[in-house]
Protein backbone atom coordinates (compact mmCIF):
# COMPACT_ATOMS: atom_id res chain seq x y z
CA UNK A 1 -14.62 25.87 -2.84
CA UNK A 2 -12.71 23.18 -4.24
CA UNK A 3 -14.22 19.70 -5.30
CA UNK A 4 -12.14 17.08 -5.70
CA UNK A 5 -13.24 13.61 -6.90
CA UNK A 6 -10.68 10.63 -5.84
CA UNK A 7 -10.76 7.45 -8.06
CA UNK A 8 -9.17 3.65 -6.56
CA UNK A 9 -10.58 0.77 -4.63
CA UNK A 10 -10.62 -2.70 -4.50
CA UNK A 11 -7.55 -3.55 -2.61
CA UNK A 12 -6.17 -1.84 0.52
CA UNK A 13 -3.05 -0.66 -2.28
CA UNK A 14 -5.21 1.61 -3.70
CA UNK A 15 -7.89 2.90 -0.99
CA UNK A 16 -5.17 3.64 1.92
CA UNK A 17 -3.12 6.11 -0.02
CA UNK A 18 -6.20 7.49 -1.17
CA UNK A 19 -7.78 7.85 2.26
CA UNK A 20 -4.35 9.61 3.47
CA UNK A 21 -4.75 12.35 0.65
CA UNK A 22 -8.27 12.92 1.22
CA UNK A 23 -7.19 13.08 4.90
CA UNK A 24 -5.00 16.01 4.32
CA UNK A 25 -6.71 17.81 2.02
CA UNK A 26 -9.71 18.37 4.70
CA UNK A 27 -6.77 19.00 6.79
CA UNK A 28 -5.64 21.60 4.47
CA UNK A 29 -9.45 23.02 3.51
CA UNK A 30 -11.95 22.14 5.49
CA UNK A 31 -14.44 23.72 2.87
CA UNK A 32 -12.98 21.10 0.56
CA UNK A 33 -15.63 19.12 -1.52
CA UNK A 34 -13.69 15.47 -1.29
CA UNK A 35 -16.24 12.75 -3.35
CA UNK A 36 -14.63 9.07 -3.60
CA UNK A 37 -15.27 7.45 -6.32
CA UNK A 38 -15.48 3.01 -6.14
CA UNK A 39 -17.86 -0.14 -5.73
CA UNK A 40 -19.73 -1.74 -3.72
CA UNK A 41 -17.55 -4.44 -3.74
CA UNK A 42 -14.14 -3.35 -2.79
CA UNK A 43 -12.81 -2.28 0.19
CA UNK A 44 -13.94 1.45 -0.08
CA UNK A 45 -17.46 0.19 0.45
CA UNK A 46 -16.43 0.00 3.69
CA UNK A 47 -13.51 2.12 4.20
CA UNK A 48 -14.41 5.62 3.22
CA UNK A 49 -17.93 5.54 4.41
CA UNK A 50 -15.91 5.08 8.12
CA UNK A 51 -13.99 7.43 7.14
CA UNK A 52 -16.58 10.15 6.89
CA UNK A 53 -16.43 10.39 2.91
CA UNK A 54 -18.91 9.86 0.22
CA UNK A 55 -18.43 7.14 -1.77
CA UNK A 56 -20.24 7.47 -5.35
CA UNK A 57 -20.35 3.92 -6.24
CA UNK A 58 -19.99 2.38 -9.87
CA UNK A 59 -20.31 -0.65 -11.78
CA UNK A 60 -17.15 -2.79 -11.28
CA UNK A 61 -16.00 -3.47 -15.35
CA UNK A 62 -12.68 -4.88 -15.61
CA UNK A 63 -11.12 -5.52 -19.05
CA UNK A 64 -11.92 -8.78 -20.61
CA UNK A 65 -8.58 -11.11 -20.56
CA UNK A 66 -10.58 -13.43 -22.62
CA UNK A 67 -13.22 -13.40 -25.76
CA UNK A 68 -16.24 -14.48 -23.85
CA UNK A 69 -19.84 -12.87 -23.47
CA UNK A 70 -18.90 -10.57 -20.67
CA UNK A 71 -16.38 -9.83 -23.41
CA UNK A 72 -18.94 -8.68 -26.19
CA UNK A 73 -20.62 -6.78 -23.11
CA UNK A 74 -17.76 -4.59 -22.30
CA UNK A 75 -17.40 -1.59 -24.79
CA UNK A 76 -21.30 -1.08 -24.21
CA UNK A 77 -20.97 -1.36 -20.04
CA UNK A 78 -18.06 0.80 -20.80
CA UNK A 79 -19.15 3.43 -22.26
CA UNK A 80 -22.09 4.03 -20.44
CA UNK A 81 -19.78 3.88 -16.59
CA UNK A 82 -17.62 6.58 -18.22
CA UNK A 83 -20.71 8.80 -19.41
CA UNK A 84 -22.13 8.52 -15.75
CA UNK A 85 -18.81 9.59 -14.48
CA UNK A 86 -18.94 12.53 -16.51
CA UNK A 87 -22.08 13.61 -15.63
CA UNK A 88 -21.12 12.98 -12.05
CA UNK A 89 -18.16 15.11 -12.75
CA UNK A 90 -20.27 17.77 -14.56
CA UNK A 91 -23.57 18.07 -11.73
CA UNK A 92 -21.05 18.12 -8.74
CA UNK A 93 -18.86 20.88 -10.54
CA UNK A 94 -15.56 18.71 -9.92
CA UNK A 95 -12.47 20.45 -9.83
CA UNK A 96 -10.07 17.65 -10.40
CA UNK A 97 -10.05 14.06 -10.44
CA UNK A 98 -7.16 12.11 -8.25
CA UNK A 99 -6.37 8.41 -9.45
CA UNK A 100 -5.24 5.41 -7.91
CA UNK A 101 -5.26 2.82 -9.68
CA UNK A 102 -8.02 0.08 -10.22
CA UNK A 103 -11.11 -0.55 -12.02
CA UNK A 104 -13.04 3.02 -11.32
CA UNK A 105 -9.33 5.05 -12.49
CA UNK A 106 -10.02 4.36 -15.62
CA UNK A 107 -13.28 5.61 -16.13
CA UNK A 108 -12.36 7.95 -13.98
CA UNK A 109 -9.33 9.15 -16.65
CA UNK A 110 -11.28 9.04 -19.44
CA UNK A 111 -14.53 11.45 -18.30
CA UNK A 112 -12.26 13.81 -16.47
CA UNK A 113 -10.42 14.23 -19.88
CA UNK A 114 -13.74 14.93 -21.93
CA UNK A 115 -15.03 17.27 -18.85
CA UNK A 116 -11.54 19.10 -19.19
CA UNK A 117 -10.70 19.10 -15.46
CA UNK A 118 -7.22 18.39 -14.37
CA UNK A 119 -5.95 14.81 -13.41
CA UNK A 120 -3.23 13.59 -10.88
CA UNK A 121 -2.24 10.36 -11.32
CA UNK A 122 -0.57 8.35 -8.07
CA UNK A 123 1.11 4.95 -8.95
CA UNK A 124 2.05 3.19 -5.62
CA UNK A 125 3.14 -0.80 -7.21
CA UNK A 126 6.73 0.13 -9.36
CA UNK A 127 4.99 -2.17 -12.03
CA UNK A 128 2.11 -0.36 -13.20
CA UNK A 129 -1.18 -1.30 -13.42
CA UNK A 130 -3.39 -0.97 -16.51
CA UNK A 131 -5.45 1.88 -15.48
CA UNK A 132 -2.92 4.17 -14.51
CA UNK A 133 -0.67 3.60 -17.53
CA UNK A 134 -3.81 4.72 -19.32
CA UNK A 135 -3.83 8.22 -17.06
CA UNK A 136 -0.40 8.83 -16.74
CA UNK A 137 -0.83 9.82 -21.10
CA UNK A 138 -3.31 12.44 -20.23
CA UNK A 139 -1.30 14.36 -17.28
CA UNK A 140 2.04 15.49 -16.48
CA UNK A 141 0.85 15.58 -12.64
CA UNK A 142 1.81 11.78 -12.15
CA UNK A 143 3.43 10.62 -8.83
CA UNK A 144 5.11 7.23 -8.06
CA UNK A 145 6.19 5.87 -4.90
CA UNK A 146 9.38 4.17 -6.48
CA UNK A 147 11.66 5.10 -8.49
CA UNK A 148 12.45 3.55 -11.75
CA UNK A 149 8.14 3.21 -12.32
CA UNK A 150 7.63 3.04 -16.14
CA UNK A 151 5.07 5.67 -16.43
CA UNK A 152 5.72 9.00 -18.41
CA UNK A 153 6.03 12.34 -16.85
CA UNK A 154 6.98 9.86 -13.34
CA UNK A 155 7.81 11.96 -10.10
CA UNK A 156 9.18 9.71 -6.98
CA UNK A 157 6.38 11.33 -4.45
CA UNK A 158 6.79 8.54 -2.32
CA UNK A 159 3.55 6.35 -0.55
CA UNK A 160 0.88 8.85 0.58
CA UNK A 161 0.93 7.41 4.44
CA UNK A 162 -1.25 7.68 7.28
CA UNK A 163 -0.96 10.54 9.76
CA UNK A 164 0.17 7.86 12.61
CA UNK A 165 3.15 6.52 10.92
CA UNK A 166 4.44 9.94 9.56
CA UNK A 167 3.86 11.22 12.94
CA UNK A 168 4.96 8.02 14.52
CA UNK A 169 8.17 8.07 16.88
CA UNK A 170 8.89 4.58 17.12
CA UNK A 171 11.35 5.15 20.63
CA UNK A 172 8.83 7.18 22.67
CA UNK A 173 6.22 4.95 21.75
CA UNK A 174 7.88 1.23 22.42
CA UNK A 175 7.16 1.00 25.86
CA UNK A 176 3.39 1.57 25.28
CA UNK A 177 4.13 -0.92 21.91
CA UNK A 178 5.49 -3.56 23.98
CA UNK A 179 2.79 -3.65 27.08
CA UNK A 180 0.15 -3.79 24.35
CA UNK A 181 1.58 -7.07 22.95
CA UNK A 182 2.65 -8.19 26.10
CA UNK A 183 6.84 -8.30 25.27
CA UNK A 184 9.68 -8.04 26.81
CA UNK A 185 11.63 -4.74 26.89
CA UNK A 186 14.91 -6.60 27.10
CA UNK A 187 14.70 -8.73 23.99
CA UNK A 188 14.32 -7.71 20.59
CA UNK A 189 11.44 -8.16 18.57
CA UNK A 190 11.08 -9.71 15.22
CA UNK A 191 7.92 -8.29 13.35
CA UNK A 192 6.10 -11.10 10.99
CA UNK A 193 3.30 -10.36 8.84
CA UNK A 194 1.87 -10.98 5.24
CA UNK A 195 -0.79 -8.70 4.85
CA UNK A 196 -4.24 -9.02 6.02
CA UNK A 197 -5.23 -12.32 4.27
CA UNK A 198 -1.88 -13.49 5.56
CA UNK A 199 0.89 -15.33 3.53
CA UNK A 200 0.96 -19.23 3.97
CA UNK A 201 4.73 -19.87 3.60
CA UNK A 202 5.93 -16.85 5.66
CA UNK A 203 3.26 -17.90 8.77
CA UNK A 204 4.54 -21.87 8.21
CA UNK A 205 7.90 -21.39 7.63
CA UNK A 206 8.23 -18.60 11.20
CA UNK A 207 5.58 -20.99 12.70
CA UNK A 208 7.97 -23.95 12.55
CA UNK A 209 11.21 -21.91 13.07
CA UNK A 210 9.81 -20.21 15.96
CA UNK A 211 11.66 -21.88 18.79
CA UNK A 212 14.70 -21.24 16.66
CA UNK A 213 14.30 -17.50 16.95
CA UNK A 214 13.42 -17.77 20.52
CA UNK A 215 16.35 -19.41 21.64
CA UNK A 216 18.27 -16.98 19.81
CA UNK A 217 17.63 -14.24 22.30
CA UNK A 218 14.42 -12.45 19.99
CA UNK A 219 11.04 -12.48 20.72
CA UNK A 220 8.50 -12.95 17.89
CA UNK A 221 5.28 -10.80 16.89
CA UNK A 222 3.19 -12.83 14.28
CA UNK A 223 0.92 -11.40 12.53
CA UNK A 224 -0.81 -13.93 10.19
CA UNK A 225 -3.83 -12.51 8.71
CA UNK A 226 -7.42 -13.54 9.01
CA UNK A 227 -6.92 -16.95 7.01
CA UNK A 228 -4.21 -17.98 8.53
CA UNK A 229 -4.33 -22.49 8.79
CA UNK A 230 -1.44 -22.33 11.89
CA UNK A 231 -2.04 -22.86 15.55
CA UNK A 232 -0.39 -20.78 18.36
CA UNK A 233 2.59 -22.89 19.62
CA UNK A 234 2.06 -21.37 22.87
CA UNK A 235 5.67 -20.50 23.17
CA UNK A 236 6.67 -18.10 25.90
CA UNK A 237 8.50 -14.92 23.62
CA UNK A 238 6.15 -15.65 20.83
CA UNK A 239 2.75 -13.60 20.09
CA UNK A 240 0.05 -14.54 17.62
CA UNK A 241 -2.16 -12.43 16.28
CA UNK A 242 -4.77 -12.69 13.44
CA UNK A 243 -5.19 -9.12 12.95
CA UNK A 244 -3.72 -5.65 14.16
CA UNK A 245 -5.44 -3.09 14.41
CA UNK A 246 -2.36 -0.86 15.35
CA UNK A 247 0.04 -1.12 12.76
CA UNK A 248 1.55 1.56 14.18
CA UNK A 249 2.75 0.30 17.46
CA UNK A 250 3.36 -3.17 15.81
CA UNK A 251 5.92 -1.03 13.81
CA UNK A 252 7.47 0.69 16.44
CA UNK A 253 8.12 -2.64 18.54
CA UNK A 254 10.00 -3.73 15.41
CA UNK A 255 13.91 -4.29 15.32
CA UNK A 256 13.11 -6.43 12.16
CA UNK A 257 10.98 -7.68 10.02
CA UNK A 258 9.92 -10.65 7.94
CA UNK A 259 7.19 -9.26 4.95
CA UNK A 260 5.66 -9.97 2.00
CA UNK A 261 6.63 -6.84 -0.30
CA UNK A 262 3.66 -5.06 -0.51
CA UNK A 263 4.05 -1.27 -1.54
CA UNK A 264 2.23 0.27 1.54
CA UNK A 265 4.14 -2.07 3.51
CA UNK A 266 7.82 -1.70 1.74
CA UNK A 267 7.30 2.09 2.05
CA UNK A 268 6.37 2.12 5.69
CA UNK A 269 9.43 -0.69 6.62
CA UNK A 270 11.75 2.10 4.99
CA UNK A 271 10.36 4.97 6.06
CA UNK A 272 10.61 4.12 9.50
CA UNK A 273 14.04 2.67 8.91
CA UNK A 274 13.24 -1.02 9.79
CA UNK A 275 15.70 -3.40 8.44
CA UNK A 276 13.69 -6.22 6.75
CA UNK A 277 13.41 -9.70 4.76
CA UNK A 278 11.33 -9.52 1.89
CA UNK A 279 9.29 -12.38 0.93
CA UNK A 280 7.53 -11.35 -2.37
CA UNK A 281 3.68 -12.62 -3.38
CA UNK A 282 5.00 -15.64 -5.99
CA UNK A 283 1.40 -15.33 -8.08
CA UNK A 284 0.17 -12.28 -10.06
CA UNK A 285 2.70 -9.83 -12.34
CA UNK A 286 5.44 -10.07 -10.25
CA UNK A 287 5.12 -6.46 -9.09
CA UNK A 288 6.14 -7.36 -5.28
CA UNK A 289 9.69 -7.82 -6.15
CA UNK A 290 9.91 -5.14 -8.41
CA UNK A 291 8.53 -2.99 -4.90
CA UNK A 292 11.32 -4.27 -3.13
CA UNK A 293 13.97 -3.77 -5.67
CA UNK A 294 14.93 -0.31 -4.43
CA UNK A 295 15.68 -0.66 -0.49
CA UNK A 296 17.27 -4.24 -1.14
CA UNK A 297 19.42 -2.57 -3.90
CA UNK A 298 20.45 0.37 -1.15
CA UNK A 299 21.35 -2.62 1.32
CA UNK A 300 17.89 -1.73 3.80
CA UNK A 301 16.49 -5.55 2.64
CA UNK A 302 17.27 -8.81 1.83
CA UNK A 303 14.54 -10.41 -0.95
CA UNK A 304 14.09 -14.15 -0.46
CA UNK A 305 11.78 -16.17 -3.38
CA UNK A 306 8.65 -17.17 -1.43
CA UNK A 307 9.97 -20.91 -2.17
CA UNK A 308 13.26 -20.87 -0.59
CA UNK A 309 11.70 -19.30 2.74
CA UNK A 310 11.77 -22.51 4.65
CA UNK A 311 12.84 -22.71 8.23
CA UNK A 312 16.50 -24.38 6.95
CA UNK A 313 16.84 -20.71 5.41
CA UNK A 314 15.72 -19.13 8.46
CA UNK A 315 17.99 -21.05 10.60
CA UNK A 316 21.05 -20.91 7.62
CA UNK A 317 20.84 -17.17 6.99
CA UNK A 318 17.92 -15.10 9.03
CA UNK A 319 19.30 -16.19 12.66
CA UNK A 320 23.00 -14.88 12.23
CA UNK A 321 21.44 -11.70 10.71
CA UNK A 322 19.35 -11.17 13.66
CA UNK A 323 22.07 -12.47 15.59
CA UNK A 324 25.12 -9.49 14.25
CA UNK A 325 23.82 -6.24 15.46
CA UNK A 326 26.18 -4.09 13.36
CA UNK A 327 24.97 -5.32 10.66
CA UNK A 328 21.47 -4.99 11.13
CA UNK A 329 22.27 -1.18 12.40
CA UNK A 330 23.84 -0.32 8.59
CA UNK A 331 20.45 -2.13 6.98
CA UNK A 332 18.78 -0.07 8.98
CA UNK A 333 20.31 3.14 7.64
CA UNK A 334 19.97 2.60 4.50
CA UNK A 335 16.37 1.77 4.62
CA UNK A 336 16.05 5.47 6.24
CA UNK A 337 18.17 6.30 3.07
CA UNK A 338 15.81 5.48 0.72
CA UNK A 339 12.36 5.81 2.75
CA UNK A 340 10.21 9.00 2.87
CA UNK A 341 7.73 9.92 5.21
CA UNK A 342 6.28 12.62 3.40
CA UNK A 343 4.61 11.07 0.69
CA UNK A 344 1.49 12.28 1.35
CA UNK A 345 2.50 16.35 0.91
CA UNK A 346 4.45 15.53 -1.54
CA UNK A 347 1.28 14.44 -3.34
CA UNK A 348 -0.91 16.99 -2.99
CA UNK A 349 1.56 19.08 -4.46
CA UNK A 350 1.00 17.25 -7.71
CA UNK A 351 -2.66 17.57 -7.35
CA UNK A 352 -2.77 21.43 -6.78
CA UNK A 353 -0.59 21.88 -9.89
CA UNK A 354 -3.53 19.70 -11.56
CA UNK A 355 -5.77 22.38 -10.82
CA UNK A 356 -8.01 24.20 -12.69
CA UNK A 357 -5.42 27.36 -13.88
CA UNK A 358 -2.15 25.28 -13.11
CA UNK A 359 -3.05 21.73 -14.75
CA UNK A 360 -0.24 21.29 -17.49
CA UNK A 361 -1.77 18.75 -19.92
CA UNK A 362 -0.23 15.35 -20.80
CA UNK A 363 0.29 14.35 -24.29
């Protein structure tokens, strides 16, 4: 029996490519031993105990930006997370250890390395984050869902996805897509969403523009996140929603899209060959447009600065997009060109070479 022990959490980034590679390896082996490795206060609290997997739950210890006293704390808190990962690694006779990014990879990295069991590394932002950076120098088993990623030993893998939207067949399932949301078979639809926290310029900007687009012959599906501060207009052609809980059949309603540039979400816009305007996330490293860089550069995007997304833009440049099929037909193409679907296999072919017998070792 094989034991694996999958390390990322905190963000949905890092726990929903995880949770698709755990998926398929019980797929693959039911006998599998799959142990997730996070905190209690991320998102895989909650996510992989649904899921059916055990979570073995660490202290959260992010690297000090600052000299402080949490500072002077941290090589002590340190050292002892890794030695209990270790020793987790050791007493459940862990095969391999499969990193995502996030606080617990790098713990994660560093016992696996002085157990001598195999790592796989998965990278799914095309700027790298500080723990996988770290993991990608003990491993030549490293995947990356964009090409271009600056990590050593980098294989484009793809974005491990969810069995619905590989499966997903986005003509066969439109009618069911479009009675769910209650549209209109005989206009297109323009998908809007910013994540599950939302994105405040994206929902203001579509919010205000919204009779724009509706007058233009589309219809409007608005996804705007939990904390969203906009009211429903109440505009017939125009659906609100704070959450969606299929994804799946939001995407297949699609003829476009308006998005932040998220990596799940910029991998599963291409994938499914959904022409789209990216709006990136103007705070943090910048890695959103960096995400983006790839399906814009093939022609499959457009990437708009999240301060020049006001509705005079919209109205300027979105509307005769939307309104010029042709050309929404070739952006469409060449997201499909650049897209993959099978992301997920593609992985776990990484992490059976990091097996026990077939690990190659990094540097």
């Amino acid at each position: 029996m094989t034991a694996y022990l999958l390390a990322g959490g905190g963000t949905a980034g890092h726990v929903n490519p995880l949770l698709a590679v755990a998926d398929r390896l019980h797929e693959r082996d039911s006998d599998a031993e799959i142990l997730v490795l996070g905190t209690a206060e991320g998102l895989e609290s909650r996510l992989v105990p649904a899921r059916g997997y055990e979570l073995a739950v660490i202290a959260r210890v992010p690297f000090p930006r600052r000299p402080n006293r949490q500072a002077a704390a941290f090589p002590q808190r340190f050292r002892r997370t890794v030695a209990d990962v270790a020793d987790l690694i050791e007493n459940r006779g862990i095969d391999v250890v499969v990193g995502f990014g996030g606080y617990v990879s790098t713990p994660a990295y560093i016992a696996a390395r002085r157990r001598h069991v195999g790592i796989a590394v998965h990278e799914a932002n095309a700027r790298p984050g500080l723990a996988n950076r770290l993991g990608a120098r003990y491993t030549r088993q490293v995947g990356v869902a964009f090409a271009g990623t600056p990590l050593p030993n980098a294989r484009v893998v793809g974005m491990p996805l969810r069995r619905e939207i590989e499966q997903l067949d986005r003509v066969a399932s439109r009618p069911e897509a479009l009675g769910l949301f209650g549209l209109d078979e005989n206009r297109p639809v323009l998908l809007v969403t910013g994540g599950s926290l939302g994105a405040r310029r994206i929902n203001a900007t579509i919010r205000s523009a919204a009779g724009d687009i509706i007058r233009a012959g589309w219809q409007v599906l608005h996804i705007t996140g939990d904390a969203a501060e906009i009211d429903d207009p109440g505009l017939d052609g125009y659906r609100m929603l704070a959450y969606c809980d299929r994804m799946d059949l939001a995407l297949s309603a699609a003829d476009f899209a308006v998005s932040r540039a998220g990596s799940a979400t910029v991998s599963e816009l291409s994938a499914l060959g959904i022409p789209a305007v990216y709006v990136p996330y103007p705070v943090g490293n910048g890695e959103q447009r960096f995400n983006a860089a790839g399906v814009v550069r093939a022609g499959g995007g457009i990437l708009v600065e999240d301060a020049a997304f006001v509705p005079d833009w919209v109205r300027s440049d979105l509307l005769p997009l939307l309104g010029d099929a042709a050309a929404r037909a070739r952006m469409a193409n060449a997201a499909a060109s650049v897209g993959m679907l099978d992301g997920t296999d593609r992985m776990l072919e990484l992490v059976a070479d990091a097996l026990p017998g077939n690990a190659r070792p990094g540097a």
